[in-house]
């Protein structure tokens, strides 16, 4: 098989994009290069996880969400934190694995961007060699430049993101990102260690046959969600029933639906300690994915139909429900559930 000769690496792409903006300082490009470096190292460790002692399995720690931390969660968190807080372009960071904000140590330069991230998404899949990922979200700070960033710099709505993306450690490693004008995807070529532009303009199909939801929670959903799921599976009401695909790693489930078309749902469930909110985190999961979904022509809303990107965060670890995917599928969900407060099928 031949490699395309007219393609470029992620680093080259970022420089080219920067050159198109006469006012750009290069800070964002430099920040992204630190991120790309960390992503390559984490990818390398994930790739050999089964071979190394002391990398699979859980730690004795429980994170701020009350979830057991896996060794790779902790490793990825430390690696991204250390690689990025010294880069000189961030004023503050937040990670799903840390209760408070992550400050920039005083010996390093303070920059103008904020960085929120889920270092390893899909923790329950780490030990069985199933796809996992990293999700990130970048905003421009609100507080005065030159000082240390504060929590409110991170509590900004998704609409104000400067960049969002994810790294998927799947059958290959990919970085998918948006800077607010379309979605691009890069695949890591392990032989040269570069992310190569492989998906120059990702558009989610307008509709699709896949639905992704943890159906084990069925008994704990609201009547309208139960009714919707019954509806899309019911051949009499819908001459082409949908196909269930659910991995349990948001990055992997989202990525598949982005390329193939479909709908991903994480509604609230009464057995969860987060009820009446959903499980997913607004800043580290829903908001960056929503930015990518909308930029690819899709949608991302809560079960009540509010745009995820319009939500004003009030705390770092805030949870939300998330319905995202192809435009027509999300629209159908909203239209159907608007009128169904009772279990009707
Ligand atoms: P994390 O591993 O970062 O805690 O995130 C797990 C999330 C997300 O990746 C996935 O969509 C969802 O949890 C799966 O939850 P269920 O196991 O409840 O289906
Ligand atoms: Mn996650
Ligand atoms: Mn995680």
Coordinates of C-alpha atoms and ligand atoms in Angstrom, one line a residue:
X1 CA 0.0 0.0 0.0
X2 CA 1.2 3.5 -0.9
X3 CA 1.2 6.5 1.4
X4 CA -0.2 9.6 -0.1
X5 CA 2.6 12.0 -1.0
X6 CA 0.6 15.3 -0.8
X7 CA -0.3 15.0 2.9
X8 CA 1.2 16.9 5.9
X9 CA 1.9 16.3 9.5
X10 CA -0.1 17.9 12.4
X11 CA 2.9 20.1 13.3
X12 CA 3.1 21.4 9.7
X13 CA -0.7 21.8 9.6
X14 CA -0.7 24.0 12.7
X15 CA 2.1 26.2 11.4
X16 CA 0.2 26.6 8.0
X17 CA -3.0 27.5 9.9
X18 CA -1.1 30.0 12.0
X19 CA 0.4 31.7 8.9
X20 CA -3.1 32.3 7.6
X21 CA -3.8 34.5 10.6
X22 CA -1.8 37.8 10.5
X23 CA -2.4 38.5 14.1
X24 CA -1.4 35.1 15.4
X25 CA 1.5 35.0 17.9
X26 CA 2.4 31.4 17.6
X27 CA 1.4 30.7 21.3
X28 CA -1.4 28.3 20.3
X29 CA 0.8 26.4 17.8
X30 CA 3.5 26.0 20.5
X31 CA 0.9 24.9 23.1
X32 CA -0.5 22.3 20.6
X33 CA 3.0 21.0 20.0
X34 CA 3.4 20.2 23.7
X35 CA 0.1 18.5 23.6
X36 CA 1.1 16.4 20.6
X37 CA 4.3 15.4 22.3
X38 CA 2.4 14.2 25.4
X39 CA -0.2 12.3 23.2
X40 CA 2.6 10.4 21.5
X41 CA 4.2 9.3 24.8
X42 CA 0.8 8.2 26.2
X43 CA 0.0 6.4 23.0
X44 CA 3.4 4.6 23.2
X45 CA 2.7 3.5 26.8
X46 CA -0.9 2.4 26.0
X47 CA 0.4 0.3 23.1
X48 CA 2.7 -1.7 25.3
X49 CA 0.5 -1.7 28.4
X50 CA 0.0 -5.5 28.3
X51 CA 3.7 -6.1 28.3
X52 CA 4.7 -4.0 31.2
X53 CA 4.4 -4.8 34.8
X54 CA 2.8 -2.1 37.0
X55 CA 0.8 -0.4 34.3
X56 CA -2.4 -2.3 34.1
X57 CA -4.8 -2.5 37.0
X58 CA -6.1 -0.1 39.6
X59 CA -4.3 2.1 42.1
X60 CA -5.4 2.4 45.7
X61 CA -6.7 5.9 44.9
X62 CA -10.2 7.1 44.4
X63 CA -10.6 10.3 42.4
X64 CA -12.7 13.3 43.1
X65 CA -15.7 11.6 41.4
X66 CA -15.5 8.7 43.8
X67 CA -14.2 6.4 41.0
X68 CA -11.2 4.0 41.4
X69 CA -8.2 5.4 39.5
X70 CA -6.5 3.0 37.2
X71 CA -2.7 3.1 36.9
X72 CA -3.0 4.4 33.3
X73 CA -5.4 7.1 34.4
X74 CA -2.9 8.3 36.9
X75 CA 0.0 8.0 34.4
X76 CA -1.8 9.9 31.6
X77 CA -2.9 12.6 34.0
X78 CA 0.6 13.1 35.3
X79 CA 2.1 13.1 31.8
X80 CA -0.3 15.6 30.2
X81 CA -0.1 17.8 33.3
X82 CA 3.7 17.9 33.4
X83 CA 4.0 18.3 29.6
X84 CA 1.6 21.2 29.5
X85 CA 2.0 23.2 32.6
X86 CA 5.6 24.0 31.7
X87 CA 4.8 25.1 28.2
X88 CA 4.4 28.8 29.0
X89 CA 1.1 29.2 27.1
X90 CA -1.4 28.2 29.8
X91 CA -2.6 30.1 32.8
X92 CA -4.5 27.3 34.5
X93 CA -5.5 23.7 33.9
X94 CA -8.2 21.3 35.1
X95 CA -8.3 17.5 34.9
X96 CA -11.1 15.0 35.6
X97 CA -8.7 13.3 38.0
X98 CA -8.0 16.4 40.2
X99 CA -10.4 18.0 42.6
X100 CA -9.2 21.6 42.2
X101 CA -7.6 23.7 39.5
X102 CA -4.0 22.8 38.5
X103 CA -1.9 25.9 38.8
X104 CA 1.1 26.8 36.8
X105 CA 4.2 26.6 39.0
X106 CA 5.7 30.0 39.6
X107 CA 9.0 29.2 37.9
X108 CA 7.2 28.9 34.5
X109 CA 5.8 31.6 32.2
X110 CA 2.0 32.2 32.5
X111 CA 0.2 32.2 29.2
X112 CA -3.2 33.2 27.9
X113 CA -5.0 29.8 27.4
X114 CA -6.8 27.4 29.8
X115 CA -6.7 23.6 29.3
X116 CA -9.3 21.2 30.6
X117 CA -8.9 17.5 30.0
X118 CA -10.0 13.9 30.6
X119 CA -6.6 12.2 30.6
X120 CA -7.9 8.7 30.0
X121 CA -11.5 8.2 28.9
X122 CA -12.9 4.7 29.0
X123 CA -11.1 3.5 32.1
X124 CA -13.1 0.4 32.5
X125 CA -11.7 -0.7 29.1
X126 CA -8.0 -0.3 29.9
X127 CA -7.3 -3.8 31.2
X128 CA -9.0 -5.6 28.4
X129 CA -7.3 -4.0 25.4
X130 CA -10.4 -2.0 24.2
X131 CA -10.1 1.5 22.7
X132 CA -9.6 4.4 25.1
X133 CA -8.9 8.0 24.6
X134 CA -8.0 11.5 25.9
X135 CA -10.3 14.5 25.5
X136 CA -9.2 18.2 25.7
X137 CA -10.8 21.6 25.6
X138 CA -8.9 25.0 25.3
X139 CA -10.3 28.4 26.1
X140 CA -8.8 31.9 26.1
X141 CA -8.6 33.2 29.7
X142 CA -11.0 35.8 31.1
X143 CA -8.9 37.2 34.0
X144 CA -6.1 39.7 33.3
X145 CA -3.1 38.4 31.4
X146 CA 0.2 37.9 33.1
X147 CA -1.3 36.7 36.4
X148 CA -2.1 33.1 37.5
X149 CA -5.3 31.8 36.1
X150 CA -8.3 31.1 38.3
X151 CA -11.2 28.7 38.4
X152 CA -13.6 31.1 36.5
X153 CA -11.2 31.1 33.6
X154 CA -12.1 27.4 33.2
X155 CA -15.8 27.8 33.8
X156 CA -16.7 29.1 30.4
X157 CA -19.3 27.8 28.1
X158 CA -18.4 25.5 25.2
X159 CA -19.3 28.1 22.6
X160 CA -16.2 30.0 23.6
X161 CA -13.8 27.1 23.1
X162 CA -10.8 28.0 20.9
X163 CA -10.0 24.4 20.2
X164 CA -11.3 21.0 21.3
X165 CA -10.3 17.5 20.4
X166 CA -9.6 13.9 21.4
X167 CA -6.9 11.4 20.9
X168 CA -8.2 7.9 20.3
X169 CA -6.0 5.0 21.2
X170 CA -7.8 2.5 18.9
X171 CA -6.7 0.2 16.1
X172 CA -4.5 3.1 15.2
X173 CA -3.9 6.3 17.3
X174 CA -5.8 9.3 16.0
X175 CA -6.1 13.0 16.9
X176 CA -9.4 14.6 15.9
X177 CA -9.8 18.3 16.5
X178 CA -11.6 21.5 15.7
X179 CA -10.5 25.1 16.0
X180 CA -14.0 26.4 15.1
X181 CA -13.9 26.0 11.3
X182 CA -14.5 22.3 10.6
X183 CA -13.1 19.1 12.0
X184 CA -9.8 17.5 11.0
X185 CA -8.3 14.1 11.8
X186 CA -4.7 13.0 12.0
X187 CA -3.4 9.4 12.3
X188 CA -0.2 8.6 14.1
X189 CA 2.3 6.9 11.8
X190 CA 4.3 4.9 14.4
X191 CA 7.2 4.4 12.0
X192 CA 8.0 8.2 11.8
X193 CA 6.3 9.3 15.0
X194 CA 4.2 11.9 13.3
X195 CA 0.5 12.5 13.2
X196 CA -0.4 12.6 9.5
X197 CA -3.5 14.5 8.1
X198 CA -5.7 11.5 7.2
X199 CA -9.2 13.1 7.5
X200 CA -9.0 16.7 6.2
X201 CA -12.7 17.6 6.5
X202 CA -14.8 15.3 8.7
X203 CA -18.6 15.7 8.2
X204 CA -20.9 13.5 10.2
X205 CA -23.6 11.8 8.0
X206 CA -26.9 13.6 8.3
X207 CA -28.5 10.4 9.6
X208 CA -27.3 7.0 10.5
X209 CA -28.4 3.6 11.7
X210 CA -26.3 3.3 14.9
X211 CA -27.5 4.0 18.4
X212 CA -25.2 3.9 21.3
X213 CA -26.4 3.8 24.9
X214 CA -25.8 1.7 28.0
X215 CA -29.0 -0.3 27.7
X216 CA -28.3 -2.1 31.0
X217 CA -29.7 1.1 32.6
X218 CA -33.0 0.7 30.8
X219 CA -35.1 0.2 34.0
X220 CA -33.6 3.4 35.5
X221 CA -34.4 5.8 32.6
X222 CA -37.2 8.2 32.3
X223 CA -40.3 7.1 30.5
X224 CA -39.6 9.3 27.5
X225 CA -36.1 7.8 27.0
X226 CA -37.5 4.2 27.4
X227 CA -40.2 5.1 24.9
X228 CA -37.7 6.5 22.3
X229 CA -35.4 3.5 22.5
X230 CA -38.4 1.1 22.0
X231 CA -39.4 3.3 19.1
X232 CA -36.1 3.1 17.2
X233 CA -36.0 -0.7 17.7
X234 CA -39.5 -1.3 16.7
X235 CA -39.8 -2.6 13.2
X236 CA -43.5 -1.9 12.8
X237 CA -43.0 1.8 13.7
X238 CA -39.8 2.3 11.9
X239 CA -39.3 0.0 8.9
X240 CA -35.5 -0.1 9.4
X241 CA -34.5 -0.9 13.0
X242 CA -31.3 0.6 14.2
X243 CA -28.1 -1.2 15.2
X244 CA -26.8 -1.0 18.7
X245 CA -23.0 -0.3 19.1
X246 CA -21.7 0.6 22.6
X247 CA -18.1 0.3 23.7
X248 CA -18.3 2.2 27.0
X249 CA -15.5 4.7 26.0
X250 CA -17.0 7.9 24.9
X251 CA -14.1 8.8 22.6
X252 CA -14.5 5.5 20.7
X253 CA -18.3 5.5 20.6
X254 CA -18.3 9.1 19.5
X255 CA -15.6 8.6 16.9
X256 CA -17.4 5.6 15.3
X257 CA -20.7 7.6 15.1
X258 CA -18.9 10.6 13.7
X259 CA -17.6 8.6 10.8
X260 CA -20.6 6.3 10.3
X261 CA -23.6 8.4 11.4
X262 CA -25.9 7.7 14.3
X263 CA -26.7 8.8 17.8
X264 CA -25.0 8.5 21.2
X265 CA -27.0 8.9 24.4
X266 CA -26.1 9.2 28.0
X267 CA -29.3 10.2 29.7
X268 CA -29.9 10.4 33.5
X269 CA -30.7 7.2 35.4
X270 CA -32.2 6.9 38.8
X271 CA -29.6 4.4 40.0
X272 CA -26.8 6.9 39.6
X273 CA -25.4 9.0 42.4
X274 CA -25.5 11.9 39.9
X275 CA -29.2 11.7 39.3
X276 CA -31.0 13.8 38.1
X277 CA -27.9 14.7 36.0
X278 CA -26.2 12.4 33.6
X279 CA -22.8 10.6 34.2
X280 CA -20.7 12.6 31.7
X281 CA -18.7 15.6 32.7
X282 CA -19.5 18.9 31.0
X283 CA -16.0 20.4 30.9
X284 CA -13.9 17.4 30.0
X285 CA -16.3 15.3 28.0
X286 CA -19.6 16.8 26.8
X287 CA -18.4 20.3 25.9
X288 CA -15.4 19.3 23.7
X289 CA -17.4 16.5 22.0
X290 CA -20.3 19.0 21.4
X291 CA -17.9 21.4 19.7
X292 CA -16.6 18.7 17.4
X293 CA -20.1 17.4 16.7
X294 CA -21.5 20.8 15.7
X295 CA -18.4 21.6 13.6
X296 CA -18.9 18.3 11.8
X297 CA -22.5 19.2 11.0
X298 CA -24.1 17.2 13.8
X299 CA -25.7 18.2 17.1
X300 CA -25.2 17.9 20.9
X301 CA -27.9 18.6 23.4
X302 CA -29.1 17.6 26.9
X303 CA -32.1 15.3 27.2
X304 CA -34.2 18.4 27.6
X305 CA -33.0 19.8 24.3
X306 CA -30.6 22.5 25.5
X307 CA -27.5 23.0 23.4
X308 CA -24.5 21.6 25.3
X309 CA -22.3 24.5 24.0
X310 CA -24.7 27.1 25.5
X311 CA -24.5 25.7 29.1
X312 CA -22.8 27.9 31.6
X313 CA -20.6 25.7 33.8
X314 CA -20.8 26.4 37.5
X315 CA -18.3 23.9 38.8
X316 CA -15.3 22.0 37.4
X317 CA -16.8 18.5 37.7
X318 CA -20.3 19.4 36.7
X319 CA -22.2 16.5 35.1
X320 CA -24.7 16.6 32.3
X321 CA -26.8 14.4 30.1
X322 CA -25.6 14.1 26.5
X323 CA -27.4 13.3 23.3
X324 CA -25.1 13.7 20.3
X325 CA -24.6 12.6 16.7
X326 CA -26.2 13.0 13.3
X327 CA -28.4 16.0 12.9
X328 CA -31.6 14.1 11.8
X329 CA -31.2 11.5 14.6
X330 CA -30.8 14.1 17.4
X331 CA -33.7 16.1 15.9
X332 CA -35.9 13.0 15.9
X333 CA -35.0 12.2 19.5
X334 CA -36.0 15.8 20.5
X335 CA -39.2 15.8 18.5
X336 CA -40.2 12.3 19.7
X337 CA -39.4 12.8 23.4
X338 CA -41.1 16.3 23.5
X339 CA -44.5 14.7 23.3
X340 CA -43.7 11.5 25.2
X341 CA -43.7 11.9 28.9
X342 CA -45.3 8.6 29.3
X343 CA -44.0 5.1 28.4
X344 CA -46.0 4.6 25.3
X345 CA -44.7 1.7 23.2
Ligands
LIG1 P1 -13.9 7.9 32.3 O1 -13.3 6.5 32.0 O2 -13.1 9.0 31.9 O3 -14.4 8.0 33.7 O4 -15.2 8.0 31.4 C1 -16.1 6.9 31.3 C2 -17.3 7.4 30.6 C3 -17.3 7.5 29.1 O5 -16.1 7.2 28.5 C4 -18.3 6.4 28.7 O6 -19.1 6.9 27.7 C5 -19.1 6.2 29.9 O7 -18.4 6.5 31.0 C6 -19.5 4.7 30.1 O8 -20.3 4.6 31.2 P2 -21.1 3.3 31.5 O9 -20.1 2.3 31.9 O10 -22.0 3.7 32.6 O11 -21.9 2.9 30.3
LIG2 MN1 -14.2 10.1 30.4
LIG3 MN1 -11.2 9.6 32.5

